[in-house]
Amino acid sequence: MNSAPDQPNLPVLIYIMGTARSGSTILEILLASGKDAIGAGELSELIRDGFIEDRRCSCGELTSKCELWRGVKERVGLADYELENLNRQHRRIDWHLGLARQMLGGINRHEMAVYNDTNQRIIGAIGEMTGCDFVIDSSKYAGRALALGQACPLRVYVICLTRSPAGLMAAFQKPNRGEQLPKSPLKTLFYYLVVSSLLRLAGRQLRNQIMYLRYEELLKDPIGALTRIEKFCGMELTVAKKNIARQLPFDVGHIVTGNRIRKMGQVSFAAESSDPSLTSTSQRAIASLMGAWKSILRF
Ligand SMILES: [Zn+2]
């Protein structure tokens, strides 16, 4: 990798944190229509999915052929021989247990310095390639929120997106080709207990740079939710509000990793109320346990 240059004009990072199946990809697509904003997908997976596995970007090109990501890789100066190692290092910090490692001193200063440098180069390069002042990262992991949220000189605003236990339970029962596999009710419970606790821990550390948004609030009153986000991070979301009011579609842009709606090219978003009905008694019982844990965590 090249030696680190100063990056005085780093874009602001808008980081969407939450559980899987919480609506992060659709929120990212709405925010990416903001003024001077670009949706970058789940940047925690960019090195693996984009630069190592060369998966297809939502623009239709392979990452190596996509104008944006090819340019980002060149500007960052990432050499192929170092990608596997970097990917491993980033996962140790980004993924679920990465938050515990950071808080318990399991990441040394050198590892954190390399992590910060690489991420800042990638985010800076996205800003340079697109001319955007806001980069949206929908990686969701609490570990990544904490690491980037504390990485000077990056300015990071974290949106913690939560979903009702019943909604999450229903979403995890659906088959989802190729991405997050369905989870049994018990696995959903275990996942929820762990991940919601990590989100809460990260939120405590990032208290001045985090806002909480419920997926159900976004569905019911998207204009109100977007107005809250505008006030929180200074983005202008006029186009998103107009598109929603007029039921116009949103462009998906250049997302390498995200859920399957990224492959649709254009996505429509309509306000609706969400009240999933759970079919089995065990699902309902486990969703109420999740609800109790949610209250304990004060989400
Ligand atoms: Zn692309």
Tab-separated table of C-alpha atoms and ligand atoms in Angstrom:
chain	number	residue	atom	x	y	z
A	1	MET	CA	0.000	0.000	0.000
A	2	ASN	CA	1.198	3.567	-0.621
A	3	SER	CA	2.279	5.724	2.313
A	4	ALA	CA	-0.588	7.575	3.985
A	5	PRO	CA	-1.343	10.992	2.491
A	6	ASP	CA	-3.194	13.691	4.451
A	7	GLN	CA	-6.885	13.593	3.666
A	8	PRO	CA	-8.270	17.009	4.650
A	9	ASN	CA	-11.418	16.590	2.550
A	10	LEU	CA	-12.738	13.285	3.783
A	11	PRO	CA	-16.475	12.986	3.214
A	12	VAL	CA	-18.810	12.564	6.158
A	13	LEU	CA	-19.662	8.900	6.782
A	14	ILE	CA	-23.291	8.048	7.462
A	15	TYR	CA	-23.183	4.591	9.028
A	16	ILE	CA	-26.312	2.433	9.268
A	17	MET	CA	-26.042	0.063	12.230
A	18	GLY	CA	-28.579	-2.625	13.103
A	19	THR	CA	-29.511	-6.287	12.934
A	20	ALA	CA	-29.789	-8.224	9.686
A	21	ARG	CA	-33.209	-7.903	7.992
A	22	SER	CA	-33.778	-4.521	9.604
A	23	GLY	CA	-34.323	-2.564	6.382
A	24	SER	CA	-30.795	-1.145	6.131
A	25	THR	CA	-30.501	-1.534	2.357
A	26	ILE	CA	-33.750	0.329	1.634
A	27	LEU	CA	-32.758	3.072	4.107
A	28	GLU	CA	-29.405	3.357	2.370
A	29	ILE	CA	-31.083	3.702	-1.036
A	30	LEU	CA	-33.302	6.510	0.300
A	31	LEU	CA	-30.328	8.354	1.831
A	32	ALA	CA	-28.208	7.879	-1.295
A	33	SER	CA	-30.654	10.115	-3.175
A	34	GLY	CA	-29.628	12.941	-0.826
A	35	LYS	CA	-27.744	16.004	-2.084
A	36	ASP	CA	-24.034	15.220	-2.588
A	37	ALA	CA	-24.530	11.703	-1.221
A	38	ILE	CA	-23.463	8.268	-2.464
A	39	GLY	CA	-24.622	4.871	-1.211
A	40	ALA	CA	-21.619	2.552	-0.966
A	41	GLY	CA	-23.395	-0.615	0.260
A	42	GLU	CA	-21.891	-2.699	3.060
A	43	LEU	CA	-18.328	-1.405	3.034
A	44	SER	CA	-17.263	-4.004	5.610
A	45	GLU	CA	-17.525	-6.566	2.786
A	46	LEU	CA	-16.015	-4.486	-0.033
A	47	ILE	CA	-12.543	-6.037	0.132
A	48	ARG	CA	-13.896	-9.621	0.130
A	49	ASP	CA	-16.932	-9.328	-2.161
A	50	GLY	CA	-15.603	-6.618	-4.434
A	51	PHE	CA	-11.826	-6.828	-4.633
A	52	ILE	CA	-11.181	-10.538	-3.865
A	53	GLU	CA	-14.265	-12.301	-5.251
A	54	ASP	CA	-15.039	-9.677	-7.926
A	55	ARG	CA	-18.798	-9.930	-7.427
A	56	ARG	CA	-21.225	-7.991	-9.583
A	57	CYS	CA	-22.016	-4.416	-8.555
A	58	SER	CA	-25.660	-3.255	-8.643
A	59	CYS	CA	-24.772	-1.202	-11.768
A	60	GLY	CA	-24.486	-4.544	-13.611
A	61	GLU	CA	-20.674	-4.630	-13.983
A	62	LEU	CA	-18.222	-6.835	-12.138
A	63	THR	CA	-16.472	-4.844	-9.416
A	64	SER	CA	-13.229	-4.897	-11.433
A	65	LYS	CA	-15.069	-3.335	-14.383
A	66	CYS	CA	-17.277	-0.929	-12.418
A	67	GLU	CA	-16.041	2.604	-12.967
A	68	LEU	CA	-16.501	3.588	-9.315
A	69	TRP	CA	-14.938	0.586	-7.597
A	70	ARG	CA	-12.110	0.148	-10.094
A	71	GLY	CA	-11.222	3.812	-9.529
A	72	VAL	CA	-11.462	3.459	-5.746
A	73	LYS	CA	-9.145	0.439	-5.731
A	74	GLU	CA	-6.578	2.285	-7.880
A	75	ARG	CA	-6.702	5.441	-5.762
A	76	VAL	CA	-6.373	3.542	-2.493
A	77	GLY	CA	-3.400	1.658	-3.924
A	78	LEU	CA	-4.624	-1.765	-2.786
A	79	ALA	CA	-2.398	-4.527	-4.143
A	80	ASP	CA	-3.921	-7.963	-4.763
A	81	TYR	CA	-1.377	-9.767	-2.532
A	82	GLU	CA	-2.438	-7.817	0.573
A	83	LEU	CA	-6.212	-8.167	0.184
A	84	GLU	CA	-6.708	-11.491	2.019
A	85	ASN	CA	-4.720	-10.275	4.986
A	86	LEU	CA	-6.487	-6.907	5.111
A	87	ASN	CA	-9.869	-8.611	4.847
A	88	ARG	CA	-9.025	-10.869	7.813
A	89	GLN	CA	-7.810	-7.934	9.886
A	90	HIS	CA	-10.881	-5.849	9.123
A	91	ARG	CA	-13.234	-8.672	10.101
A	92	ARG	CA	-11.551	-9.012	13.488
A	93	ILE	CA	-12.550	-5.405	14.145
A	94	ASP	CA	-15.796	-4.992	12.160
A	95	TRP	CA	-17.772	-8.126	12.904
A	96	HIS	CA	-19.881	-8.914	15.960
A	97	LEU	CA	-17.056	-10.020	18.245
A	98	GLY	CA	-14.925	-7.115	17.016
A	99	LEU	CA	-16.805	-4.811	19.376
A	100	ALA	CA	-15.871	-7.004	22.356
A	101	ARG	CA	-12.250	-7.202	21.121
A	102	GLN	CA	-12.036	-3.404	20.910
A	103	MET	CA	-13.573	-2.856	24.337
A	104	LEU	CA	-11.439	-5.539	26.008
A	105	GLY	CA	-8.154	-4.422	24.458
A	106	GLY	CA	-7.901	-7.331	22.007
A	107	ILE	CA	-6.894	-5.126	19.078
A	108	ASN	CA	-3.390	-3.694	19.180
A	109	ARG	CA	-2.505	-0.166	18.097
A	110	HIS	CA	-0.839	-1.264	14.882
A	111	GLU	CA	-3.899	-3.289	13.795
A	112	MET	CA	-6.174	-0.355	14.545
A	113	ALA	CA	-3.885	2.084	12.723
A	114	VAL	CA	-3.867	-0.086	9.569
A	115	TYR	CA	-7.645	-0.512	9.814
A	116	ASN	CA	-8.268	3.230	10.187
A	117	ASP	CA	-5.838	4.115	7.416
A	118	THR	CA	-7.375	1.668	4.922
A	119	ASN	CA	-10.940	2.698	5.698
A	120	GLN	CA	-10.134	6.385	5.478
A	121	ARG	CA	-8.412	5.836	2.146
A	122	ILE	CA	-11.423	3.919	0.799
A	123	ILE	CA	-13.943	6.493	2.035
A	124	GLY	CA	-11.748	9.358	0.793
A	125	ALA	CA	-11.400	7.697	-2.615
A	126	ILE	CA	-15.186	7.248	-2.893
A	127	GLY	CA	-15.521	10.966	-2.157
A	128	GLU	CA	-12.910	11.859	-4.784
A	129	MET	CA	-14.381	9.569	-7.448
A	130	THR	CA	-17.943	10.840	-6.972
A	131	GLY	CA	-17.424	14.388	-5.685
A	132	CYS	CA	-19.841	13.524	-2.849
A	133	ASP	CA	-19.688	14.983	0.653
A	134	PHE	CA	-21.650	12.135	2.272
A	135	VAL	CA	-20.828	8.432	1.945
A	136	ILE	CA	-23.432	5.975	3.239
A	137	ASP	CA	-22.200	2.655	4.623
A	138	SER	CA	-24.889	0.089	5.539
A	139	SER	CA	-22.567	-2.550	7.043
A	140	LYS	CA	-24.757	-2.788	10.194
A	141	TYR	CA	-22.040	-4.218	12.491
A	142	ALA	CA	-21.694	-2.566	15.896
A	143	GLY	CA	-17.936	-3.268	15.869
A	144	ARG	CA	-17.446	-1.234	12.731
A	145	ALA	CA	-19.619	1.602	14.089
A	146	LEU	CA	-17.444	1.836	17.188
A	147	ALA	CA	-14.128	1.573	15.313
A	148	LEU	CA	-14.976	4.143	12.658
A	149	GLY	CA	-16.877	6.358	15.087
A	150	GLN	CA	-13.692	6.796	17.097
A	151	ALA	CA	-11.343	7.097	14.098
A	152	CYS	CA	-10.083	10.636	13.870
A	153	PRO	CA	-10.281	12.588	11.503
A	154	LEU	CA	-13.269	10.751	10.040
A	155	ARG	CA	-16.613	12.392	10.842
A	156	VAL	CA	-19.177	9.649	11.414
A	157	TYR	CA	-22.914	9.798	12.121
A	158	VAL	CA	-24.453	6.485	13.134
A	159	ILE	CA	-28.110	5.670	12.512
A	160	CYS	CA	-29.118	2.701	14.669
A	161	LEU	CA	-31.970	1.021	12.817
A	162	THR	CA	-34.035	-1.379	14.919
A	163	ARG	CA	-36.989	-3.552	14.022
A	164	SER	CA	-39.808	-4.932	16.162
A	165	PRO	CA	-39.206	-8.496	17.436
A	166	ALA	CA	-42.308	-9.727	15.585
A	167	GLY	CA	-41.145	-8.064	12.359
A	168	LEU	CA	-37.665	-9.498	12.730
A	169	MET	CA	-39.001	-12.971	13.522
A	170	ALA	CA	-41.259	-12.883	10.442
A	171	ALA	CA	-38.410	-11.589	8.239
A	172	PHE	CA	-36.021	-14.325	9.399
A	173	GLN	CA	-38.531	-17.055	8.529
A	174	LYS	CA	-38.666	-16.027	4.866
A	175	PRO	CA	-36.415	-17.804	2.379
A	176	ASN	CA	-33.845	-15.342	1.050
A	177	ARG	CA	-32.004	-16.647	-1.951
A	178	GLY	CA	-28.241	-16.575	-1.638
A	179	GLU	CA	-27.872	-14.037	1.170
A	180	GLN	CA	-28.871	-14.278	4.857
A	181	LEU	CA	-30.320	-17.783	5.261
A	182	PRO	CA	-33.586	-18.207	7.222
A	183	LYS	CA	-33.098	-18.664	10.986
A	184	SER	CA	-35.187	-20.920	13.238
A	185	PRO	CA	-37.097	-19.064	16.001
A	186	LEU	CA	-34.508	-20.179	18.597
A	187	LYS	CA	-31.587	-19.057	16.450
A	188	THR	CA	-33.404	-15.767	15.841
A	189	LEU	CA	-33.714	-15.354	19.636
A	190	PHE	CA	-30.023	-16.061	20.232
A	191	TYR	CA	-28.991	-13.753	17.381
A	192	TYR	CA	-31.243	-10.990	18.719
A	193	LEU	CA	-30.013	-11.278	22.319
A	194	VAL	CA	-26.381	-10.990	21.242
A	195	VAL	CA	-26.631	-8.431	18.455
A	196	SER	CA	-29.080	-6.069	20.176
A	197	SER	CA	-26.793	-6.053	23.241
A	198	LEU	CA	-23.808	-5.177	21.034
A	199	LEU	CA	-25.796	-2.374	19.375
A	200	ARG	CA	-26.645	-0.997	22.794
A	201	LEU	CA	-23.014	-1.167	23.938
A	202	ALA	CA	-21.824	0.640	20.806
A	203	GLY	CA	-24.598	3.218	21.249
A	204	ARG	CA	-23.371	4.007	24.766
A	205	GLN	CA	-19.867	4.688	23.453
A	206	LEU	CA	-21.102	6.835	20.552
A	207	ARG	CA	-23.755	8.775	22.404
A	208	ASN	CA	-23.042	12.143	20.740
A	209	GLN	CA	-23.049	10.795	17.204
A	210	ILE	CA	-25.925	8.334	17.113
A	211	MET	CA	-29.638	8.516	16.389
A	212	TYR	CA	-32.141	5.686	16.811
A	213	LEU	CA	-34.721	4.898	14.164
A	214	ARG	CA	-37.300	2.128	14.181
A	215	TYR	CA	-37.947	0.426	10.857
A	216	GLU	CA	-41.665	0.603	11.601
A	217	GLU	CA	-41.359	4.397	11.988
A	218	LEU	CA	-39.631	4.595	8.606
A	219	LEU	CA	-42.453	2.614	6.986
A	220	LYS	CA	-45.254	4.539	8.669
A	221	ASP	CA	-43.886	8.068	8.357
A	222	PRO	CA	-40.920	8.099	5.957
A	223	ILE	CA	-41.012	11.875	5.462
A	224	GLY	CA	-40.877	12.438	9.227
A	225	ALA	CA	-38.043	9.919	9.590
A	226	LEU	CA	-36.034	11.554	6.788
A	227	THR	CA	-36.556	14.993	8.350
A	228	ARG	CA	-35.112	13.658	11.618
A	229	ILE	CA	-32.098	12.323	9.714
A	230	GLU	CA	-31.591	15.687	7.975
A	231	LYS	CA	-31.491	17.439	11.347
A	232	PHE	CA	-29.196	14.796	12.798
A	233	CYS	CA	-26.441	14.785	10.196
A	234	GLY	CA	-26.988	17.820	7.962
A	235	MET	CA	-27.851	15.931	4.764
A	236	GLU	CA	-30.448	17.406	2.415
A	237	LEU	CA	-33.052	14.771	1.538
A	238	THR	CA	-35.503	16.863	-0.510
A	239	VAL	CA	-35.382	14.520	-3.518
A	240	ALA	CA	-36.050	11.464	-1.357
A	241	LYS	CA	-39.076	13.132	0.208
A	242	LYS	CA	-40.419	14.210	-3.189
A	243	ASN	CA	-39.906	10.750	-4.666
A	244	ILE	CA	-41.770	9.145	-1.781
A	245	ALA	CA	-44.636	11.665	-1.948
A	246	ARG	CA	-44.975	11.149	-5.730
A	247	GLN	CA	-44.237	7.408	-5.579
A	248	LEU	CA	-41.277	7.778	-7.932
A	249	PRO	CA	-38.544	5.106	-7.997
A	250	PHE	CA	-35.043	5.434	-6.512
A	251	ASP	CA	-31.849	4.448	-8.339
A	252	VAL	CA	-29.864	1.735	-6.592
A	253	GLY	CA	-26.437	3.021	-7.704
A	254	HIS	CA	-23.199	1.079	-7.056
A	255	ILE	CA	-23.825	-1.402	-4.245
A	256	VAL	CA	-21.605	-4.492	-4.199
A	257	THR	CA	-22.911	-5.963	-0.920
A	258	GLY	CA	-26.459	-5.493	0.361
A	259	ASN	CA	-29.658	-7.481	0.236
A	260	ARG	CA	-31.318	-8.659	-2.986
A	261	ILE	CA	-33.211	-5.419	-3.664
A	262	ARG	CA	-29.898	-3.905	-4.768
A	263	LYS	CA	-30.167	-6.000	-7.930
A	264	MET	CA	-33.422	-4.360	-8.997
A	265	GLY	CA	-31.853	-1.257	-10.580
A	266	GLN	CA	-34.680	0.948	-9.325
A	267	VAL	CA	-36.691	0.618	-6.132
A	268	SER	CA	-39.984	2.235	-5.123
A	269	PHE	CA	-40.754	3.077	-1.525
A	270	ALA	CA	-44.283	3.620	-0.216
A	271	ALA	CA	-45.389	4.558	3.291
A	272	GLU	CA	-47.190	1.650	4.945
A	273	SER	CA	-47.904	0.289	8.376
A	274	SER	CA	-46.255	-3.005	9.179
A	275	ASP	CA	-47.975	-5.465	11.448
A	276	PRO	CA	-46.664	-8.945	10.686
A	277	SER	CA	-48.738	-11.841	11.933
A	278	LEU	CA	-46.699	-14.736	13.290
A	279	THR	CA	-48.182	-18.093	12.410
A	280	SER	CA	-46.942	-20.374	15.181
A	281	THR	CA	-47.230	-20.245	18.967
A	282	SER	CA	-43.477	-20.808	19.377
A	283	GLN	CA	-42.695	-17.849	17.119
A	284	ARG	CA	-45.048	-15.628	19.120
A	285	ALA	CA	-43.635	-16.837	22.466
A	286	ILE	CA	-40.034	-16.258	21.373
A	287	ALA	CA	-40.905	-12.853	19.891
A	288	SER	CA	-42.282	-11.852	23.317
A	289	LEU	CA	-39.014	-12.919	24.962
A	290	MET	CA	-37.190	-10.752	22.439
A	291	GLY	CA	-39.594	-7.923	23.301
A	292	ALA	CA	-38.730	-8.314	27.002
A	293	TRP	CA	-34.994	-8.125	26.207
A	294	LYS	CA	-35.648	-5.055	24.048
A	295	SER	CA	-37.331	-3.355	27.026
A	296	ILE	CA	-34.434	-4.256	29.319
A	297	LEU	CA	-32.040	-2.676	26.828
A	298	ARG	CA	-34.421	0.296	26.502
A	299	PHE	CA	-34.550	0.204	22.728
B	1	ZN	ZN	-20.967	-0.253	-10.109
